[in-house]
Amino acid sequence: MKTKIIDCTKTIDDEALQQCGKQLRQGEIGIFPTETVYGIGANALDEKAATHIFEAKGRANDNPLIVHVADFDILEQLVEPPSEMEQKLIDAFFPGPFTLILKRKETVPNVVTAGLDTVGIRMPENEIARKLITYANCPICAPSANISSRPSGTKLEDIQEEFDGKVAFMIDGGMTTIGVESTVCKVIDGIPTILRPGKITPQDIEEVVGICKLDSHLFQSATGKVESPGMKYKHYAPNAEALMVYSDVEDTMIQLIKENLRPNTAIIGFQEHQKYFPNQKFYVHGHIHQLEEIMHNIFTLLRQVDREKPDFIIIEGVKKEGLGIAIMNRLIRSVSYRYIEK
Ligand code: TXA
Ligand code: MG
């Protein structure tokens, strides 16, 4: 298949987007930007098209896809009426980097939900994504556009090779603004529970409905029965072995890195710490306390470091608070849970 590249980095090419929308509706798959990460999408009501996504990503078929919508009216076709609390969350966080797990209707094919009786619904805010869904005139199921277990794509250049020839189109919308995937939330026994942390934090949810819980697997590996199948799988991993270190005390953090250095180590860390490692390859993920900046940069940095082929990677972590919850959830997985905290 010849993959068409559509450049929407400077202006949105409506005509091309209409064409892409039509292709999605007719059963093809394609890559598009959202405000979180790039997605690889298909018509969510077309079982065969959805299957192609699993094949292109090498994704386990028990890991369900999120369904993306551009307007509220379509919800009643896809899900049972939301509870009062679910409705408050929808009102507060749609459109945005937020996925709500709801009871699905039979219209959503089994492949999309991996046989679950629920479906994740997200209404992206990114203009290209919204227009594409609107032009397609159908809900779009889309996981992150990366080969399974690889870091998610926040720039088209990072993922272009992985999917070249496997999708009908790729829409370039420049670097995504947020940088990590949406917050996945499910109301369980009346309590909104975060199954995957993101830009919408537990505090944001508490402000809307007064309560919020974190799933117990956010910082540890999970096997067996979990609320969200994605928790079980290897994620965001660079090719080289990697270690994460964290301490509240700056000197201790520097010490932890020094103790663990090996030949040909790449460090991913704070701008303020670069000066302590003049002889190491050092990649800045952001400034201390600038969590939005770190969130924006981590996935593309993991890929950049990979291209330099270090033998070992050390990553500086952040405090598990606010946006730091999402950052640490991704980083802990990317180092396959090799983590030292002092
Ligand atoms: O920001 C995002 O959410 C991006 C963009 C493209 O929208 N999408 C994304 O999709 O990250 P994906 O498939 O890479 O991650 C979806 C996560 C998986 O961990 C999956 O297991 C979980 O959401 N999930 C999907 N449907 C679910 C359901 N019905 N119940 C529990 N977890 C679900
Ligand atoms: Mg993913």
mmCIF file of N, CA and C in Angstrom, residues 63-143:
data_model
loop_
_atom_site.group_PDB
_atom_site.id
_atom_site.type_symbol
_atom_site.label_atom_id
_atom_site.label_comp_id
_atom_site.label_asym_id
_atom_site.label_seq_id
_atom_site.Cartn_x
_atom_site.Cartn_y
_atom_site.Cartn_z
ATOM 1 N N ASN A 63 -6.666 -6.384 24.165
ATOM 2 C CA ASN A 63 -6.446 -5.000 24.616
ATOM 3 C C ASN A 63 -7.345 -4.050 23.803
ATOM 4 N N PRO A 64 -8.428 -3.554 24.420
ATOM 5 C CA PRO A 64 -9.451 -2.818 23.670
ATOM 6 C C PRO A 64 -8.993 -1.461 23.156
ATOM 7 N N LEU A 65 -9.683 -0.970 22.136
ATOM 8 C CA LEU A 65 -9.377 0.332 21.545
ATOM 9 C C LEU A 65 -10.320 1.392 22.101
ATOM 10 N N ILE A 66 -9.839 2.634 22.144
ATOM 11 C CA ILE A 66 -10.672 3.771 22.542
ATOM 12 C C ILE A 66 -11.446 4.250 21.319
ATOM 13 N N VAL A 67 -12.711 4.624 21.516
ATOM 14 C CA VAL A 67 -13.510 5.148 20.407
ATOM 15 C C VAL A 67 -13.574 6.676 20.512
ATOM 16 N N HIS A 68 -13.181 7.340 19.412
ATOM 17 C CA HIS A 68 -13.115 8.801 19.374
ATOM 18 C C HIS A 68 -14.340 9.371 18.679
ATOM 19 N N VAL A 69 -14.903 10.402 19.269
ATOM 20 C CA VAL A 69 -16.090 11.050 18.689
ATOM 21 C C VAL A 69 -15.829 12.553 18.592
ATOM 22 N N ALA A 70 -16.640 13.213 17.742
ATOM 23 C CA ALA A 70 -16.459 14.663 17.588
ATOM 24 C C ALA A 70 -17.668 15.431 18.105
ATOM 25 N N ASP A 71 -18.772 14.724 18.407
ATOM 26 C CA ASP A 71 -19.931 15.433 18.960
ATOM 27 C C ASP A 71 -20.644 14.558 19.988
ATOM 28 N N PHE A 72 -21.510 15.192 20.771
ATOM 29 C CA PHE A 72 -22.168 14.497 21.881
ATOM 30 C C PHE A 72 -23.323 13.607 21.415
ATOM 31 N N ASP A 73 -23.950 13.991 20.288
ATOM 32 C CA ASP A 73 -25.152 13.267 19.869
ATOM 33 C C ASP A 73 -24.899 11.789 19.587
ATOM 34 N N ILE A 74 -23.699 11.503 19.112
ATOM 35 C CA ILE A 74 -23.427 10.123 18.704
ATOM 36 C C ILE A 74 -23.300 9.174 19.905
ATOM 37 N N LEU A 75 -23.105 9.753 21.116
ATOM 38 C CA LEU A 75 -22.886 8.906 22.290
ATOM 39 C C LEU A 75 -24.006 7.907 22.500
ATOM 40 N N GLU A 76 -25.237 8.335 22.273
ATOM 41 C CA GLU A 76 -26.343 7.408 22.572
ATOM 42 C C GLU A 76 -26.383 6.192 21.651
ATOM 43 N N GLN A 77 -25.712 6.304 20.506
ATOM 44 C CA GLN A 77 -25.602 5.130 19.625
ATOM 45 C C GLN A 77 -24.606 4.117 20.163
ATOM 46 N N LEU A 78 -23.646 4.611 20.936
ATOM 47 C CA LEU A 78 -22.509 3.771 21.324
ATOM 48 C C LEU A 78 -22.609 3.212 22.740
ATOM 49 N N VAL A 79 -23.179 4.024 23.657
ATOM 50 C CA VAL A 79 -23.151 3.629 25.075
ATOM 51 C C VAL A 79 -24.525 3.795 25.745
ATOM 52 N N GLU A 80 -24.701 3.065 26.835
ATOM 53 C CA GLU A 80 -25.908 3.207 27.658
ATOM 54 C C GLU A 80 -25.877 4.597 28.308
ATOM 55 N N PRO A 81 -27.035 5.118 28.697
ATOM 56 C CA PRO A 81 -27.053 6.453 29.289
ATOM 57 C C PRO A 81 -26.108 6.544 30.496
ATOM 58 N N PRO A 82 -25.255 7.569 30.529
ATOM 59 C CA PRO A 82 -24.302 7.709 31.641
ATOM 60 C C PRO A 82 -25.013 8.023 32.959
ATOM 61 N N SER A 83 -24.390 7.641 34.065
ATOM 62 C CA SER A 83 -24.909 8.006 35.387
ATOM 63 C C SER A 83 -24.697 9.509 35.583
ATOM 64 N N GLU A 84 -25.237 10.024 36.683
ATOM 65 C CA GLU A 84 -25.104 11.460 36.956
ATOM 66 C C GLU A 84 -23.617 11.850 37.074
ATOM 67 N N MET A 85 -22.865 11.005 37.769
ATOM 68 C CA MET A 85 -21.447 11.311 37.947
ATOM 69 C C MET A 85 -20.700 11.245 36.615
ATOM 70 N N GLU A 86 -21.001 10.215 35.823
ATOM 71 C CA GLU A 86 -20.347 10.093 34.515
ATOM 72 C C GLU A 86 -20.663 11.307 33.641
ATOM 73 N N GLN A 87 -21.913 11.758 33.727
ATOM 74 C CA GLN A 87 -22.308 12.917 32.922
ATOM 75 C C GLN A 87 -21.530 14.168 33.338
ATOM 76 N N LYS A 88 -21.306 14.315 34.641
ATOM 77 C CA LYS A 88 -20.525 15.470 35.116
ATOM 78 C C LYS A 88 -19.105 15.425 34.560
ATOM 79 N N LEU A 89 -18.543 14.224 34.512
ATOM 80 C CA LEU A 89 -17.176 14.079 33.982
ATOM 81 C C LEU A 89 -17.143 14.400 32.486
ATOM 82 N N ILE A 90 -18.169 13.942 31.782
ATOM 83 C CA ILE A 90 -18.266 14.244 30.342
ATOM 84 C C ILE A 90 -18.359 15.753 30.143
ATOM 85 N N ASP A 91 -19.234 16.391 30.911
ATOM 86 C CA ASP A 91 -19.425 17.844 30.765
ATOM 87 C C ASP A 91 -18.129 18.601 31.067
ATOM 88 N N ALA A 92 -17.388 18.098 32.047
ATOM 89 C CA ALA A 92 -16.184 18.819 32.460
ATOM 90 C C ALA A 92 -14.998 18.585 31.523
ATOM 91 N N PHE A 93 -14.854 17.364 31.006
ATOM 92 C CA PHE A 93 -13.580 17.025 30.348
ATOM 93 C C PHE A 93 -13.663 16.689 28.856
ATOM 94 N N PHE A 94 -14.855 16.680 28.282
ATOM 95 C CA PHE A 94 -14.989 16.500 26.824
ATOM 96 C C PHE A 94 -15.237 17.855 26.202
ATOM 97 N N PRO A 95 -14.579 18.280 25.142
ATOM 98 C CA PRO A 95 -13.430 17.602 24.542
ATOM 99 C C PRO A 95 -12.161 17.837 25.354
ATOM 100 N N GLY A 96 -11.231 16.876 25.267
ATOM 101 C CA GLY A 96 -9.974 17.020 25.989
ATOM 102 C C GLY A 96 -9.245 15.698 26.143
ATOM 103 N N PRO A 97 -8.144 15.709 26.912
ATOM 104 C CA PRO A 97 -7.294 14.523 27.047
ATOM 105 C C PRO A 97 -7.840 13.536 28.081
ATOM 106 N N PHE A 98 -9.034 13.077 27.873
ATOM 107 C CA PHE A 98 -9.765 12.313 28.880
ATOM 108 C C PHE A 98 -10.587 11.218 28.201
ATOM 109 N N THR A 99 -10.445 9.989 28.685
ATOM 110 C CA THR A 99 -11.221 8.869 28.149
ATOM 111 C C THR A 99 -12.078 8.312 29.268
ATOM 112 N N LEU A 100 -13.368 8.188 29.025
ATOM 113 C CA LEU A 100 -14.267 7.653 30.043
ATOM 114 C C LEU A 100 -14.757 6.274 29.604
ATOM 115 N N ILE A 101 -14.628 5.311 30.501
ATOM 116 C CA ILE A 101 -15.094 3.952 30.207
ATOM 117 C C ILE A 101 -16.582 3.879 30.564
ATOM 118 N N LEU A 102 -17.386 3.515 29.573
ATOM 119 C CA LEU A 102 -18.846 3.472 29.769
ATOM 120 C C LEU A 102 -19.395 2.127 29.323
ATOM 121 N N LYS A 103 -20.628 1.845 29.758
ATOM 122 C CA LYS A 103 -21.262 0.583 29.348
ATOM 123 C C LYS A 103 -21.626 0.698 27.876
ATOM 124 N N ARG A 104 -21.172 -0.264 27.091
ATOM 125 C CA ARG A 104 -21.352 -0.124 25.645
ATOM 126 C C ARG A 104 -22.683 -0.700 25.153
ATOM 127 N N LYS A 105 -23.063 -0.274 23.971
ATOM 128 C CA LYS A 105 -24.200 -0.902 23.287
ATOM 129 C C LYS A 105 -23.668 -1.922 22.289
ATOM 130 N N GLU A 106 -24.579 -2.719 21.742
ATOM 131 C CA GLU A 106 -24.184 -3.784 20.812
ATOM 132 C C GLU A 106 -23.611 -3.254 19.499
ATOM 133 N N THR A 107 -23.878 -1.969 19.200
ATOM 134 C CA THR A 107 -23.358 -1.394 17.947
ATOM 135 C C THR A 107 -21.830 -1.416 17.867
ATOM 136 N N VAL A 108 -21.184 -1.372 19.030
ATOM 137 C CA VAL A 108 -19.721 -1.366 19.021
ATOM 138 C C VAL A 108 -19.230 -2.812 18.853
ATOM 139 N N PRO A 109 -18.454 -3.079 17.792
ATOM 140 C CA PRO A 109 -18.040 -4.460 17.547
ATOM 141 C C PRO A 109 -17.146 -5.013 18.659
ATOM 142 N N ASN A 110 -17.210 -6.334 18.818
ATOM 143 C CA ASN A 110 -16.428 -7.018 19.846
ATOM 144 C C ASN A 110 -14.924 -6.840 19.715
ATOM 145 N N VAL A 111 -14.422 -6.796 18.487
ATOM 146 C CA VAL A 111 -12.964 -6.613 18.338
ATOM 147 C C VAL A 111 -12.506 -5.311 18.964
ATOM 148 N N VAL A 112 -13.319 -4.263 18.838
ATOM 149 C CA VAL A 112 -12.943 -2.945 19.352
ATOM 150 C C VAL A 112 -12.835 -2.975 20.872
ATOM 151 N N THR A 113 -13.796 -3.610 21.530
ATOM 152 C CA THR A 113 -13.815 -3.611 22.999
ATOM 153 C C THR A 113 -13.117 -4.843 23.572
ATOM 154 N N ALA A 114 -12.544 -5.653 22.698
ATOM 155 C CA ALA A 114 -11.901 -6.901 23.115
ATOM 156 C C ALA A 114 -12.874 -7.745 23.948
ATOM 157 N N GLY A 115 -14.123 -7.721 23.555
ATOM 158 C CA GLY A 115 -15.119 -8.559 24.212
ATOM 159 C C GLY A 115 -15.641 -8.017 25.539
ATOM 160 N N LEU A 116 -15.141 -6.870 25.995
ATOM 161 C CA LEU A 116 -15.632 -6.309 27.264
ATOM 162 C C LEU A 116 -17.033 -5.730 27.055
ATOM 163 N N ASP A 117 -17.769 -5.554 28.167
ATOM 164 C CA ASP A 117 -19.100 -4.944 28.016
ATOM 165 C C ASP A 117 -19.038 -3.420 28.199
ATOM 166 N N THR A 118 -17.805 -2.907 28.193
ATOM 167 C CA THR A 118 -17.612 -1.454 28.297
ATOM 168 C C THR A 118 -16.808 -0.968 27.093
ATOM 169 N N VAL A 119 -16.839 0.347 26.882
ATOM 170 C CA VAL A 119 -16.012 0.929 25.823
ATOM 171 C C VAL A 119 -15.464 2.276 26.305
ATOM 172 N N GLY A 120 -14.222 2.566 25.947
ATOM 173 C CA GLY A 120 -13.612 3.855 26.291
ATOM 174 C C GLY A 120 -14.001 4.882 25.240
ATOM 175 N N ILE A 121 -14.523 6.023 25.697
ATOM 176 C CA ILE A 121 -14.930 7.084 24.763
ATOM 177 C C ILE A 121 -14.084 8.326 25.016
ATOM 178 N N ARG A 122 -13.600 8.906 23.924
ATOM 179 C CA ARG A 122 -12.814 10.140 24.053
ATOM 180 C C ARG A 122 -13.227 11.115 22.957
ATOM 181 N N MET A 123 -13.306 12.381 23.316
ATOM 182 C CA MET A 123 -13.581 13.437 22.340
ATOM 183 C C MET A 123 -12.352 14.344 22.298
ATOM 184 N N PRO A 124 -11.497 14.144 21.290
ATOM 185 C CA PRO A 124 -10.271 14.956 21.267
ATOM 186 C C PRO A 124 -10.560 16.423 21.003
ATOM 187 N N GLU A 125 -9.618 17.260 21.410
ATOM 188 C CA GLU A 125 -9.784 18.696 21.232
ATOM 189 C C GLU A 125 -9.031 19.189 19.996
ATOM 190 N N ASN A 126 -8.004 18.469 19.617
ATOM 191 C CA ASN A 126 -7.181 18.847 18.458
ATOM 192 C C ASN A 126 -8.059 19.059 17.223
ATOM 193 N N GLU A 127 -7.824 20.175 16.542
ATOM 194 C CA GLU A 127 -8.715 20.550 15.438
ATOM 195 C C GLU A 127 -8.642 19.578 14.261
ATOM 196 N N ILE A 128 -7.459 19.099 13.971
ATOM 197 C CA ILE A 128 -7.321 18.149 12.856
ATOM 198 C C ILE A 128 -8.093 16.868 13.176
ATOM 199 N N ALA A 129 -7.926 16.383 14.396
ATOM 200 C CA ALA A 129 -8.630 15.156 14.793
ATOM 201 C C ALA A 129 -10.141 15.352 14.713
ATOM 202 N N ARG A 130 -10.606 16.470 15.215
ATOM 203 C CA ARG A 130 -12.059 16.719 15.219
ATOM 204 C C ARG A 130 -12.616 16.802 13.798
ATOM 205 N N LYS A 131 -11.870 17.505 12.939
ATOM 206 C CA LYS A 131 -12.340 17.620 11.553
ATOM 207 C C LYS A 131 -12.335 16.255 10.871
ATOM 208 N N LEU A 132 -11.291 15.498 11.099
ATOM 209 C CA LEU A 132 -11.197 14.176 10.467
ATOM 210 C C LEU A 132 -12.389 13.297 10.869
ATOM 211 N N ILE A 133 -12.702 13.288 12.165
ATOM 212 C CA ILE A 133 -13.822 12.467 12.649
ATOM 213 C C ILE A 133 -15.134 12.987 12.053
ATOM 214 N N THR A 134 -15.267 14.298 12.009
ATOM 215 C CA THR A 134 -16.488 14.886 11.449
ATOM 216 C C THR A 134 -16.630 14.525 9.970
ATOM 217 N N TYR A 135 -15.532 14.637 9.220
ATOM 218 C CA TYR A 135 -15.592 14.295 7.792
ATOM 219 C C TYR A 135 -15.853 12.800 7.590
ATOM 220 N N ALA A 136 -15.291 11.981 8.471
ATOM 221 C CA ALA A 136 -15.515 10.532 8.343
ATOM 222 C C ALA A 136 -16.989 10.211 8.602
ATOM 223 N N ASN A 137 -17.598 11.036 9.437
ATOM 224 C CA ASN A 137 -19.015 10.856 9.779
ATOM 225 C C ASN A 137 -19.288 9.498 10.428
ATOM 226 N N CYS A 138 -18.328 9.041 11.208
ATOM 227 C CA CYS A 138 -18.510 7.814 11.990
ATOM 228 C C CYS A 138 -17.539 7.889 13.168
ATOM 229 N N PRO A 139 -17.815 7.164 14.255
ATOM 230 C CA PRO A 139 -16.844 7.151 15.361
ATOM 231 C C PRO A 139 -15.557 6.465 14.909
ATOM 232 N N ILE A 140 -14.431 6.895 15.453
ATOM 233 C CA ILE A 140 -13.124 6.377 15.022
ATOM 234 C C ILE A 140 -12.431 5.681 16.199
ATOM 235 N N CYS A 141 -12.151 4.389 16.048
ATOM 236 C CA CYS A 141 -11.386 3.719 17.103
ATOM 237 C C CYS A 141 -9.915 3.946 16.808
ATOM 238 N N ALA A 142 -9.166 4.322 17.831
ATOM 239 C CA ALA A 142 -7.756 4.645 17.597
ATOM 240 C C ALA A 142 -6.906 4.439 18.837
ATOM 241 N N PRO A 143 -5.986 3.485 18.780
ATOM 242 C CA PRO A 143 -4.960 3.422 19.823
ATOM 243 C C PRO A 143 -3.827 4.371 19.454
#
